[in-house]
mmCIF file of C-alpha atoms and ligand atoms in Angstrom:
data_model
loop_
_atom_site.group_PDB
_atom_site.id
_atom_site.type_symbol
_atom_site.label_atom_id
_atom_site.label_comp_id
_atom_site.label_asym_id
_atom_site.label_seq_id
_atom_site.Cartn_x
_atom_site.Cartn_y
_atom_site.Cartn_z
ATOM 1 C CA MET A 293 101.627 54.788 204.971
ATOM 2 C CA LYS A 294 98.964 57.466 204.536
ATOM 3 C CA ILE A 295 95.480 56.002 205.118
ATOM 4 C CA LEU A 296 92.047 57.601 204.979
ATOM 5 C CA VAL A 297 89.523 55.892 207.300
ATOM 6 C CA LEU A 298 85.798 56.325 206.655
ATOM 7 C CA ASN A 299 83.323 55.359 209.368
ATOM 8 C CA SER A 300 79.950 55.822 207.683
ATOM 9 C CA GLY A 301 77.044 55.586 210.125
ATOM 10 C CA SER A 302 73.313 55.624 209.507
ATOM 11 C CA SER A 303 73.212 59.440 209.678
ATOM 12 C CA SER A 304 76.839 60.542 209.950
ATOM 13 C CA VAL A 305 80.267 60.098 208.427
ATOM 14 C CA LYS A 306 83.379 60.233 210.589
ATOM 15 C CA TYR A 307 86.687 60.454 208.776
ATOM 16 C CA ARG A 308 90.314 60.470 209.823
ATOM 17 C CA LEU A 309 93.482 60.744 207.798
ATOM 18 C CA PHE A 310 96.461 58.862 209.260
ATOM 19 C CA ASN A 311 100.142 58.776 208.586
ATOM 20 C CA GLY A 312 101.078 55.588 210.424
ATOM 21 C CA THR A 313 99.432 56.128 213.803
ATOM 22 C CA ASP A 314 99.572 59.961 213.599
ATOM 23 C CA THR A 315 96.361 61.795 212.782
ATOM 24 C CA LEU A 316 96.798 64.373 209.990
ATOM 25 C CA ALA A 317 93.148 65.440 209.735
ATOM 26 C CA LYS A 318 89.755 64.396 211.005
ATOM 27 C CA GLY A 319 86.135 65.440 210.948
ATOM 28 C CA LEU A 320 82.488 64.558 211.345
ATOM 29 C CA ILE A 321 79.574 65.204 209.016
ATOM 30 C CA GLU A 322 76.340 64.876 210.952
ATOM 31 C CA ARG A 323 72.573 64.665 210.558
ATOM 32 C CA ILE A 324 72.862 63.610 206.922
ATOM 33 C CA GLY A 325 69.524 63.918 205.137
ATOM 34 C CA GLU A 326 67.899 65.915 207.952
ATOM 35 C CA SER A 327 66.789 69.512 207.465
ATOM 36 C CA GLY A 328 69.632 71.760 208.599
ATOM 37 C CA GLY A 329 72.068 68.796 208.474
ATOM 38 C CA ASP A 330 75.620 68.964 207.090
ATOM 39 C CA ALA A 331 74.787 67.118 203.835
ATOM 40 C CA GLY A 332 71.739 66.054 201.796
ATOM 41 C CA ASP A 333 72.812 62.429 201.442
ATOM 42 C CA HIS A 334 75.785 60.132 202.014
ATOM 43 C CA GLU A 335 77.207 60.726 198.553
ATOM 44 C CA ALA A 336 77.265 64.486 199.138
ATOM 45 C CA ALA A 337 78.804 63.940 202.575
ATOM 46 C CA LEU A 338 81.595 61.843 201.089
ATOM 47 C CA GLN A 339 82.263 64.388 198.351
ATOM 48 C CA GLN A 340 82.728 66.922 201.200
ATOM 49 C CA VAL A 341 85.192 64.627 202.971
ATOM 50 C CA MET A 342 87.221 64.062 199.816
ATOM 51 C CA ALA A 343 87.363 67.814 199.169
ATOM 52 C CA ALA A 344 88.439 68.545 202.760
ATOM 53 C CA VAL A 345 91.461 66.229 203.003
ATOM 54 C CA ASP A 346 94.791 66.218 201.172
ATOM 55 C CA LEU A 347 94.664 62.926 199.260
ATOM 56 C CA ASP A 348 98.140 63.316 197.790
ATOM 57 C CA GLY A 349 100.225 60.172 198.265
ATOM 58 C CA LEU A 350 97.357 58.237 199.818
ATOM 59 C CA GLY A 351 98.221 54.539 200.247
ATOM 60 C CA ALA A 352 94.770 53.128 201.075
ATOM 61 C CA VAL A 353 91.222 53.875 202.132
ATOM 62 C CA GLY A 354 89.845 51.865 205.082
ATOM 63 C CA HIS A 355 86.071 51.524 205.287
ATOM 64 C CA ARG A 356 84.105 50.496 208.357
ATOM 65 C CA VAL A 357 81.569 47.968 207.069
ATOM 66 C CA VAL A 358 79.087 46.910 209.733
ATOM 67 C CA HIS A 359 77.831 43.619 208.257
ATOM 68 C CA GLY A 360 80.243 41.179 206.639
ATOM 69 C CA GLY A 361 78.160 38.016 207.012
ATOM 70 C CA SER A 362 79.838 34.693 207.869
ATOM 71 C CA GLU A 363 82.834 34.782 205.585
ATOM 72 C CA PHE A 364 85.152 37.546 206.676
ATOM 73 C CA GLY A 365 87.302 37.129 209.770
ATOM 74 C CA ARG A 366 89.724 39.897 208.810
ATOM 75 C CA ALA A 367 90.185 43.115 206.847
ATOM 76 C CA THR A 368 89.712 42.435 203.124
ATOM 77 C CA VAL A 369 90.594 44.344 199.954
ATOM 78 C CA ILE A 370 87.416 45.403 198.136
ATOM 79 C CA ASP A 371 86.807 44.205 194.573
ATOM 80 C CA ASP A 372 83.555 44.007 192.578
ATOM 81 C CA GLU A 373 82.720 40.665 194.126
ATOM 82 C CA LEU A 374 83.102 41.925 197.707
ATOM 83 C CA PHE A 375 81.090 45.043 196.851
ATOM 84 C CA ALA A 376 78.245 42.740 195.742
ATOM 85 C CA VAL A 377 78.520 40.703 198.955
ATOM 86 C CA ILE A 378 78.201 43.860 201.088
ATOM 87 C CA GLU A 379 75.184 44.884 198.963
ATOM 88 C CA GLY A 380 73.624 41.462 199.506
ATOM 89 C CA LEU A 381 73.864 41.982 203.283
ATOM 90 C CA VAL A 382 71.878 45.256 203.271
ATOM 91 C CA PRO A 383 68.671 43.522 204.509
ATOM 92 C CA LEU A 384 70.612 42.364 207.605
ATOM 93 C CA ALA A 385 71.985 45.848 208.403
ATOM 94 C CA PRO A 386 69.579 48.292 206.770
ATOM 95 C CA LEU A 387 70.695 51.285 208.860
ATOM 96 C CA HIS A 388 74.405 50.716 208.253
ATOM 97 C CA ASN A 389 75.543 48.838 205.114
ATOM 98 C CA PRO A 390 74.038 51.273 202.562
ATOM 99 C CA ALA A 391 76.123 54.094 204.063
ATOM 100 C CA ALA A 392 79.316 52.056 203.762
ATOM 101 C CA LEU A 393 78.477 51.228 200.142
ATOM 102 C CA SER A 394 78.145 54.915 199.240
ATOM 103 C CA GLY A 395 81.512 55.556 200.883
ATOM 104 C CA ILE A 396 83.141 52.781 198.893
ATOM 105 C CA ALA A 397 81.515 53.871 195.624
ATOM 106 C CA VAL A 398 82.593 57.501 195.992
ATOM 107 C CA ALA A 399 86.135 56.579 197.068
ATOM 108 C CA ARG A 400 86.569 54.121 194.191
ATOM 109 C CA LYS A 401 85.378 56.708 191.668
ATOM 110 C CA LEU A 402 87.695 59.453 192.949
ATOM 111 C CA LEU A 403 90.666 57.214 193.737
ATOM 112 C CA PRO A 404 90.555 54.334 191.244
ATOM 113 C CA ASP A 405 94.205 53.371 191.827
ATOM 114 C CA VAL A 406 94.159 53.376 195.633
ATOM 115 C CA PRO A 407 93.358 50.069 197.408
ATOM 116 C CA GLN A 408 90.036 50.128 199.263
ATOM 117 C CA VAL A 409 89.882 47.863 202.294
ATOM 118 C CA ALA A 410 86.799 46.781 204.251
ATOM 119 C CA VAL A 411 87.055 46.302 208.018
ATOM 120 C CA PHE A 412 83.955 44.491 209.253
ATOM 121 C CA ASP A 413 82.224 44.932 212.621
ATOM 122 C CA THR A 414 81.381 41.222 212.391
ATOM 123 C CA ALA A 415 84.952 39.950 211.846
ATOM 124 C CA PHE A 416 86.067 39.791 215.498
ATOM 125 C CA HIS A 417 83.042 37.640 216.388
ATOM 126 C CA GLN A 418 83.882 34.850 213.926
ATOM 127 C CA THR A 419 85.553 33.050 216.857
ATOM 128 C CA ILE A 420 82.298 32.652 218.829
ATOM 129 C CA PRO A 421 81.656 28.878 219.033
ATOM 130 C CA PRO A 422 78.645 27.338 217.221
ATOM 131 C CA ASP A 423 76.542 27.142 220.400
ATOM 132 C CA GLY A 424 76.988 30.903 220.829
ATOM 133 C CA VAL A 425 75.803 31.831 217.334
ATOM 134 C CA ALA A 426 72.989 29.370 216.564
ATOM 135 C CA TYR A 427 69.406 30.371 217.306
ATOM 136 C CA ALA A 428 67.213 27.465 218.392
ATOM 137 C CA ILE A 429 64.924 27.718 215.353
ATOM 138 C CA ASP A 430 64.199 25.370 212.442
ATOM 139 C CA ALA A 431 67.724 24.557 211.273
ATOM 140 C CA SER A 432 66.806 24.296 207.594
ATOM 141 C CA LEU A 433 65.271 27.783 207.639
ATOM 142 C CA ALA A 434 68.287 29.175 209.473
ATOM 143 C CA LYS A 435 70.677 27.684 206.931
ATOM 144 C CA ARG A 436 68.710 28.751 203.884
ATOM 145 C CA TRP A 437 68.284 32.348 205.065
ATOM 146 C CA GLN A 438 71.631 32.892 206.872
ATOM 147 C CA ILE A 439 69.854 33.318 210.201
ATOM 148 C CA ARG A 440 72.371 33.247 213.059
ATOM 149 C CA ARG A 441 74.118 35.591 215.448
ATOM 150 C CA TYR A 442 76.846 37.634 213.757
ATOM 151 C CA GLY A 443 77.626 40.277 216.386
ATOM 152 C CA PHE A 444 78.818 43.863 215.765
ATOM 153 C CA HIS A 445 81.111 46.616 217.113
ATOM 154 C CA GLY A 446 83.863 43.979 216.786
ATOM 155 C CA THR A 447 86.564 46.507 215.892
ATOM 156 C CA SER A 448 85.819 48.396 219.099
ATOM 157 C CA HIS A 449 85.539 45.313 221.346
ATOM 158 C CA ALA A 450 88.854 43.949 219.978
ATOM 159 C CA TYR A 451 90.673 47.248 220.464
ATOM 160 C CA VAL A 452 89.339 47.903 223.952
ATOM 161 C CA ALA A 453 89.921 44.351 225.213
ATOM 162 C CA ARG A 454 93.534 44.498 224.018
ATOM 163 C CA LYS A 455 94.106 47.954 225.555
ATOM 164 C CA THR A 456 92.621 46.761 228.851
ATOM 165 C CA ALA A 457 94.889 43.718 228.991
ATOM 166 C CA GLU A 458 97.869 46.022 228.326
ATOM 167 C CA LEU A 459 96.733 48.536 230.948
ATOM 168 C CA LEU A 460 96.369 45.875 233.640
ATOM 169 C CA GLY A 461 99.355 43.763 232.590
ATOM 170 C CA LEU A 462 97.118 40.736 232.027
ATOM 171 C CA PRO A 463 98.496 37.822 229.980
ATOM 172 C CA ALA A 464 97.078 38.432 226.484
ATOM 173 C CA ASP A 465 96.402 34.757 225.816
ATOM 174 C CA ARG A 466 94.458 34.151 229.034
ATOM 175 C CA ALA A 467 92.772 37.445 230.006
ATOM 176 C CA ARG A 468 88.995 37.242 230.504
ATOM 177 C CA VAL A 469 87.462 40.629 229.759
ATOM 178 C CA ILE A 470 83.853 41.799 229.492
ATOM 179 C CA THR A 471 83.665 44.823 227.179
ATOM 180 C CA LEU A 472 80.670 47.173 227.249
ATOM 181 C CA HIS A 473 80.448 49.410 224.162
ATOM 182 C CA LEU A 474 77.775 51.974 225.049
ATOM 183 C CA GLY A 475 77.361 54.498 222.209
ATOM 184 C CA ASN A 476 74.316 55.192 220.046
ATOM 185 C CA GLY A 477 74.359 51.502 219.295
ATOM 186 C CA ALA A 478 75.367 49.440 222.324
ATOM 187 C CA SER A 479 76.674 45.924 222.792
ATOM 188 C CA ALA A 480 78.451 43.705 225.297
ATOM 189 C CA CYS A 481 81.131 41.160 224.499
ATOM 190 C CA ALA A 482 82.902 38.377 226.401
ATOM 191 C CA VAL A 483 86.551 38.168 225.359
ATOM 192 C CA SER A 484 88.738 35.230 226.335
ATOM 193 C CA GLY A 485 92.444 35.375 225.494
ATOM 194 C CA GLY A 486 91.792 38.131 222.938
ATOM 195 C CA ARG A 487 89.017 36.191 221.155
ATOM 196 C CA SER A 488 85.316 37.002 221.166
ATOM 197 C CA VAL A 489 83.328 34.117 222.699
ATOM 198 C CA ALA A 490 79.918 35.788 223.166
ATOM 199 C CA THR A 491 78.233 39.033 222.192
ATOM 200 C CA SER A 492 74.839 40.633 222.700
ATOM 201 C CA MET A 493 73.974 41.808 219.171
ATOM 202 C CA GLY A 494 72.620 39.108 216.910
ATOM 203 C CA MET A 495 71.699 38.667 213.271
ATOM 204 C CA SER A 496 71.428 42.465 213.097
ATOM 205 C CA PRO A 497 72.602 45.324 215.366
ATOM 206 C CA GLN A 498 69.183 45.269 217.030
ATOM 207 C CA SER A 499 69.310 42.742 219.870
ATOM 208 C CA GLY A 500 70.877 42.797 223.324
ATOM 209 C CA LEU A 501 71.354 46.034 225.252
ATOM 210 C CA VAL A 502 68.966 48.998 225.265
ATOM 211 C CA MET A 503 70.232 51.647 222.797
ATOM 212 C CA GLY A 504 69.530 55.264 221.819
ATOM 213 C CA THR A 505 66.698 54.385 219.435
ATOM 214 C CA ARG A 506 66.845 50.562 219.241
ATOM 215 C CA SER A 507 64.969 48.258 221.577
ATOM 216 C CA GLY A 508 67.575 45.612 222.279
ATOM 217 C CA ASP A 509 66.095 42.243 223.300
ATOM 218 C CA VAL A 510 62.343 41.841 222.944
ATOM 219 C CA ASP A 511 60.156 38.744 222.744
ATOM 220 C CA PRO A 512 59.465 38.163 219.002
ATOM 221 C CA THR A 513 55.772 37.922 219.867
ATOM 222 C CA VAL A 514 55.823 41.712 220.305
ATOM 223 C CA ILE A 515 56.136 41.889 216.500
ATOM 224 C CA PHE A 516 53.346 39.348 215.813
ATOM 225 C CA HIS A 517 51.103 41.163 218.270
ATOM 226 C CA LEU A 518 51.742 44.618 216.786
ATOM 227 C CA HIS A 519 51.008 43.206 213.352
ATOM 228 C CA ARG A 520 48.035 40.948 214.044
ATOM 229 C CA VAL A 521 46.298 42.673 216.939
ATOM 230 C CA ALA A 522 47.379 46.321 216.537
ATOM 231 C CA GLY A 523 47.259 46.107 212.718
ATOM 232 C CA LEU A 524 50.587 47.846 212.048
ATOM 233 C CA PRO A 525 52.328 47.065 208.742
ATOM 234 C CA ILE A 526 55.652 45.280 209.087
ATOM 235 C CA GLU A 527 57.664 48.311 207.834
ATOM 236 C CA GLU A 528 56.126 50.474 210.528
ATOM 237 C CA ILE A 529 56.962 47.920 213.224
ATOM 238 C CA GLU A 530 60.561 47.821 212.024
ATOM 239 C CA ARG A 531 60.734 51.613 212.118
ATOM 240 C CA SER A 532 59.267 51.667 215.598
ATOM 241 C CA LEU A 533 61.691 49.088 217.002
ATOM 242 C CA THR A 534 64.786 50.587 215.332
ATOM 243 C CA ARG A 535 64.109 54.345 215.401
ATOM 244 C CA PHE A 536 61.539 54.974 218.121
ATOM 245 C CA ALA A 537 62.528 52.426 220.743
ATOM 246 C CA GLY A 538 65.334 52.239 223.318
ATOM 247 C CA LEU A 539 65.831 55.427 225.335
ATOM 248 C CA GLN A 540 63.796 57.284 222.701
ATOM 249 C CA GLY A 541 60.866 54.931 223.165
ATOM 250 C CA LEU A 542 60.895 54.951 226.951
ATOM 251 C CA ALA A 543 61.859 58.567 227.652
ATOM 252 C CA GLY A 544 61.190 60.437 224.399
ATOM 253 C CA GLU A 545 64.924 61.298 224.165
ATOM 254 C CA ASN A 546 67.696 59.263 222.555
ATOM 255 C CA ASP A 547 70.615 61.152 224.085
ATOM 256 C CA MET A 548 71.743 59.727 227.426
ATOM 257 C CA ARG A 549 72.811 63.191 228.650
ATOM 258 C CA THR A 550 69.243 64.477 228.251
ATOM 259 C CA VAL A 551 67.778 61.344 229.838
ATOM 260 C CA GLN A 552 70.069 61.860 232.845
ATOM 261 C CA GLN A 553 69.059 65.532 233.150
ATOM 262 C CA HIS A 554 65.355 64.675 233.074
ATOM 263 C CA ARG A 555 65.935 61.905 235.604
ATOM 264 C CA ALA A 556 67.707 64.359 237.904
ATOM 265 C CA ASP A 557 64.652 66.631 237.551
ATOM 266 C CA GLY A 558 62.466 63.760 238.751
ATOM 267 C CA ASP A 559 60.865 62.750 235.412
ATOM 268 C CA PRO A 560 59.483 59.196 235.957
ATOM 269 C CA ALA A 561 59.783 58.166 232.267
ATOM 270 C CA ALA A 562 63.464 59.172 232.157
ATOM 271 C CA THR A 563 64.050 57.380 235.463
ATOM 272 C CA LEU A 564 62.521 54.168 234.110
ATOM 273 C CA ALA A 565 64.515 54.464 230.849
ATOM 274 C CA PHE A 566 67.761 54.860 232.812
ATOM 275 C CA ASP A 567 66.902 51.927 235.072
ATOM 276 C CA VAL A 568 65.978 49.597 232.195
ATOM 277 C CA TYR A 569 69.174 50.599 230.359
ATOM 278 C CA CYS A 570 71.410 49.847 233.363
ATOM 279 C CA ARG A 571 69.589 46.704 234.444
ATOM 280 C CA ARG A 572 70.026 45.201 230.955
ATOM 281 C CA ILE A 573 73.775 45.865 231.149
ATOM 282 C CA LYS A 574 73.906 44.130 234.533
ATOM 283 C CA GLU A 575 72.019 41.118 233.158
ATOM 284 C CA TYR A 576 74.567 40.727 230.349
ATOM 285 C CA VAL A 577 77.497 41.152 232.743
ATOM 286 C CA GLY A 578 76.060 38.286 234.809
ATOM 287 C CA THR A 579 75.614 36.149 231.700
ATOM 288 C CA TYR A 580 79.176 36.754 230.525
ATOM 289 C CA LEU A 581 80.667 36.119 233.959
ATOM 290 C CA ALA A 582 79.037 32.701 233.650
ATOM 291 C CA VAL A 583 80.198 32.193 230.040
ATOM 292 C CA LEU A 584 83.816 33.095 230.941
ATOM 293 C CA GLY A 585 83.778 31.331 234.321
ATOM 294 C CA GLY A 586 84.729 34.643 236.003
ATOM 295 C CA ALA A 587 86.400 37.782 234.690
ATOM 296 C CA ASP A 588 89.648 39.676 235.220
ATOM 297 C CA ALA A 589 88.165 42.947 234.034
ATOM 298 C CA ILE A 590 84.971 44.713 233.037
ATOM 299 C CA VAL A 591 85.506 47.686 230.759
ATOM 300 C CA PHE A 592 83.242 50.572 229.753
ATOM 301 C CA THR A 593 83.722 52.360 226.422
ATOM 302 C CA ALA A 594 82.073 54.663 223.781
ATOM 303 C CA GLY A 595 80.058 57.840 224.427
ATOM 304 C CA VAL A 596 78.018 56.660 227.416
ATOM 305 C CA GLY A 597 80.567 54.185 228.787
ATOM 306 C CA GLU A 598 83.401 56.717 228.753
ATOM 307 C CA ASN A 599 81.412 59.672 230.077
ATOM 308 C CA SER A 600 78.654 58.547 232.414
ATOM 309 C CA PRO A 601 79.680 57.742 236.007
ATOM 310 C CA GLU A 602 75.952 57.335 236.765
ATOM 311 C CA VAL A 603 75.470 54.531 234.221
ATOM 312 C CA ARG A 604 78.680 52.770 235.291
ATOM 313 C CA ALA A 605 77.735 52.881 238.971
ATOM 314 C CA ALA A 606 74.133 51.768 238.462
ATOM 315 C CA SER A 607 75.040 48.942 236.046
ATOM 316 C CA LEU A 608 77.422 47.287 238.500
ATOM 317 C CA ALA A 609 75.636 48.123 241.778
ATOM 318 C CA GLY A 610 75.069 45.251 244.185
ATOM 319 C CA LEU A 611 77.737 42.932 242.745
ATOM 320 C CA ALA A 612 80.273 43.114 245.620
ATOM 321 C CA GLU A 613 79.607 39.454 246.410
ATOM 322 C CA LEU A 614 81.014 38.652 242.945
ATOM 323 C CA GLY A 615 84.165 40.724 243.568
ATOM 324 C CA ILE A 616 82.855 43.662 241.522
ATOM 325 C CA THR A 617 82.925 47.120 243.142
ATOM 326 C CA ILE A 618 83.507 50.685 241.999
ATOM 327 C CA ASP A 619 85.426 53.421 243.829
ATOM 328 C CA ALA A 620 83.059 56.428 243.769
ATOM 329 C CA ALA A 621 85.789 59.096 243.505
ATOM 330 C CA ARG A 622 87.674 57.276 240.733
ATOM 331 C CA ASN A 623 84.418 56.709 238.878
ATOM 332 C CA GLU A 624 83.451 60.395 239.168
ATOM 333 C CA ARG A 625 86.793 61.356 237.597
ATOM 334 C CA SER A 626 86.428 58.670 234.850
ATOM 335 C CA GLU A 627 89.877 57.299 235.725
ATOM 336 C CA ARG A 628 91.213 54.378 233.659
ATOM 337 C CA ILE A 629 90.763 52.009 236.619
ATOM 338 C CA ILE A 630 87.668 52.732 238.703
ATOM 339 C CA SER A 631 87.637 49.658 240.959
ATOM 340 C CA PRO A 632 89.311 50.008 244.371
ATOM 341 C CA GLU A 633 92.900 48.875 245.008
ATOM 342 C CA GLY A 634 93.139 45.090 245.311
ATOM 343 C CA ALA A 635 89.748 44.343 243.718
ATOM 344 C CA ARG A 636 89.295 40.804 242.402
ATOM 345 C CA VAL A 637 87.640 42.036 239.187
ATOM 346 C CA ARG A 638 89.115 45.259 237.849
ATOM 347 C CA VAL A 639 86.616 47.766 236.408
ATOM 348 C CA CYS A 640 88.018 50.086 233.730
ATOM 349 C CA VAL A 641 87.127 53.017 231.484
ATOM 350 C CA VAL A 642 89.037 52.738 228.206
ATOM 351 C CA PRO A 643 88.266 55.096 225.288
ATOM 352 C CA THR A 644 87.610 53.232 222.076
ATOM 353 C CA ASP A 645 89.255 54.205 218.793
ATOM 354 C CA GLU A 646 87.611 52.398 215.908
ATOM 355 C CA GLU A 647 89.356 54.579 213.309
ATOM 356 C CA LEU A 648 92.859 53.844 214.640
ATOM 357 C CA GLU A 649 92.099 50.118 214.862
ATOM 358 C CA ILE A 650 90.798 50.190 211.256
ATOM 359 C CA ALA A 651 93.963 51.991 210.056
ATOM 360 C CA GLN A 652 96.149 49.396 211.791
ATOM 361 C CA GLN A 653 94.195 46.476 210.356
ATOM 362 C CA VAL A 654 94.374 47.999 206.868
ATOM 363 C CA THR A 655 98.148 48.432 207.177
ATOM 364 C CA ALA A 656 98.574 44.857 208.406
ATOM 365 C CA GLU A 657 96.437 43.510 205.553
ATOM 366 C CA LEU A 658 98.300 45.424 202.838
ATOM 367 C CA GLN A 659 101.738 44.498 204.221
ATOM 368 C CA LYS A 660 100.804 40.813 204.435
HETATM 369 N N1 LIG B 870 78.837 63.108 229.466
HETATM 370 C C1 LIG B 870 77.980 62.194 228.998
HETATM 371 N N2 LIG B 870 77.122 61.568 229.832
HETATM 372 C C2 LIG B 870 76.249 60.656 229.377
HETATM 373 N N3 LIG B 870 76.181 60.269 228.094
HETATM 374 C C3 LIG B 870 77.017 60.847 227.217
HETATM 375 C C4 LIG B 870 77.956 61.823 227.604
HETATM 376 N N4 LIG B 870 78.663 62.199 226.502
HETATM 377 C C5 LIG B 870 78.146 61.491 225.457
HETATM 378 N N5 LIG B 870 77.173 60.670 225.886
HETATM 379 C C6 LIG B 870 76.312 59.786 225.081
HETATM 380 O O1 LIG B 870 77.037 59.004 224.169
HETATM 381 C C7 LIG B 870 76.158 58.609 223.099
HETATM 382 C C8 LIG B 870 76.890 58.656 221.785
HETATM 383 O O2 LIG B 870 77.984 57.792 221.855
HETATM 384 P P1 LIG B 870 79.053 57.678 220.664
HETATM 385 O O3 LIG B 870 80.002 56.600 221.020
HETATM 386 O O4 LIG B 870 79.602 59.008 220.355
HETATM 387 O O5 LIG B 870 78.085 57.212 219.504
HETATM 388 P P2 LIG B 870 78.286 56.678 218.049
HETATM 389 O O6 LIG B 870 77.725 55.296 218.083
HETATM 390 O O7 LIG B 870 77.483 57.592 217.186
HETATM 391 O O8 LIG B 870 79.766 56.682 217.721
HETATM 392 C C9 LIG B 870 74.947 59.542 223.173
HETATM 393 O O9 LIG B 870 73.835 58.836 223.663
HETATM 394 C C10 LIG B 870 75.375 60.582 224.200
HETATM 395 O O10 LIG B 870 74.290 61.011 224.950
HETATM 396 C C1 LIG B 871 76.658 48.254 214.689
HETATM 397 C C2 LIG B 871 76.163 49.495 215.325
HETATM 398 O O1 LIG B 871 75.203 49.475 216.065
HETATM 399 O O2 LIG B 871 76.858 50.617 215.070
HETATM 400 P P1 LIG B 871 76.577 52.087 215.672
HETATM 401 O O3 LIG B 871 76.717 51.989 217.145
HETATM 402 O O4 LIG B 871 77.651 52.930 215.031
HETATM 403 O O5 LIG B 871 75.183 52.455 215.243
HETATM 404 MG MG1 LIG B 872 79.564 53.990 217.245
#
């Protein structure tokens, strides 16, 4: 079946046209809404995508939808009701869900007879047990306002955990894998027998690891303090913690390649940013080793995870006592397995492929 996959991000749209698992066409429209960007807004970007690909004989459109709330554990065909649900979740994923909604709206208008299917970042994390999703806050408030951990990047964590188990010949129903998705957004996940049991992002894609422009974990008092003592309006605090935090906040650069260059040149701010970034990863690895009771594999993926030997080495340094070591030469070459022969915990580099995973989930859903 011919499937168009749309991965609409906060400022970009990635698209890929599949026939089965073969890629017929793909592309990226970047810096949407910025001066000199590829498109003025998401709608214009999606019109460009639709004009660029041959839509003849298309069987379905698969949409990456970041926030699906509590209800969706699998890919779901989009009708008016689901569209409204995704709209209702915009406050919980303000950087991401609006982009997906424009993609769905444009695709429905141009292709009214083609099924549109949503694949949610949150779906894979529906298996996290109640004690892994509840925040210890007033339970009546949490219930009324849907406050809980949802978790994100699920499509990527699911794909990479499965690929890792295949690569290492681990039994799919028992493998314990810690997946580290380090892209612009970044999150860690503990996967037991192919099911997510813990993840670092929470109610929104804001908590957990340090990211390009997002803070990751901070004490909530930071927000009260910035409001009450520093006098910043709440919108400005949100902007600061989502757009001017993370690597950007610490080093003035959101791109890990630039941070690494400045660090190599001896810039103290870039050095601190790199160290905070890697230390946070190590803290989550320790947490998930405890949650899983040990791990068969730790796997790095996405832009930073797949391409930065420095981040991989620093994040797992000093863990030999726990059976975790990295072979420097293998790491430098970004080989699939970067732990030494015979290591108790295998350390891997496995490229993610959210678009392929979305296409496969869409096919499975429509053939059900
Ligand atoms: N060779 C590299 N070394 C370090 N970081 C890299 C390298 N290549 C890409 N990256 C980083 O990967 C990040 C983007 O990851 P990616 O998975 O493409 O993001 P997205 O979430 O937009 O899909 C950027 O911070 C970029 O700096
Ligand atoms: C959920 C999320 O953070 O996505 P991205 O990494 O694409 O921003
Ligand atoms: Mg991404």
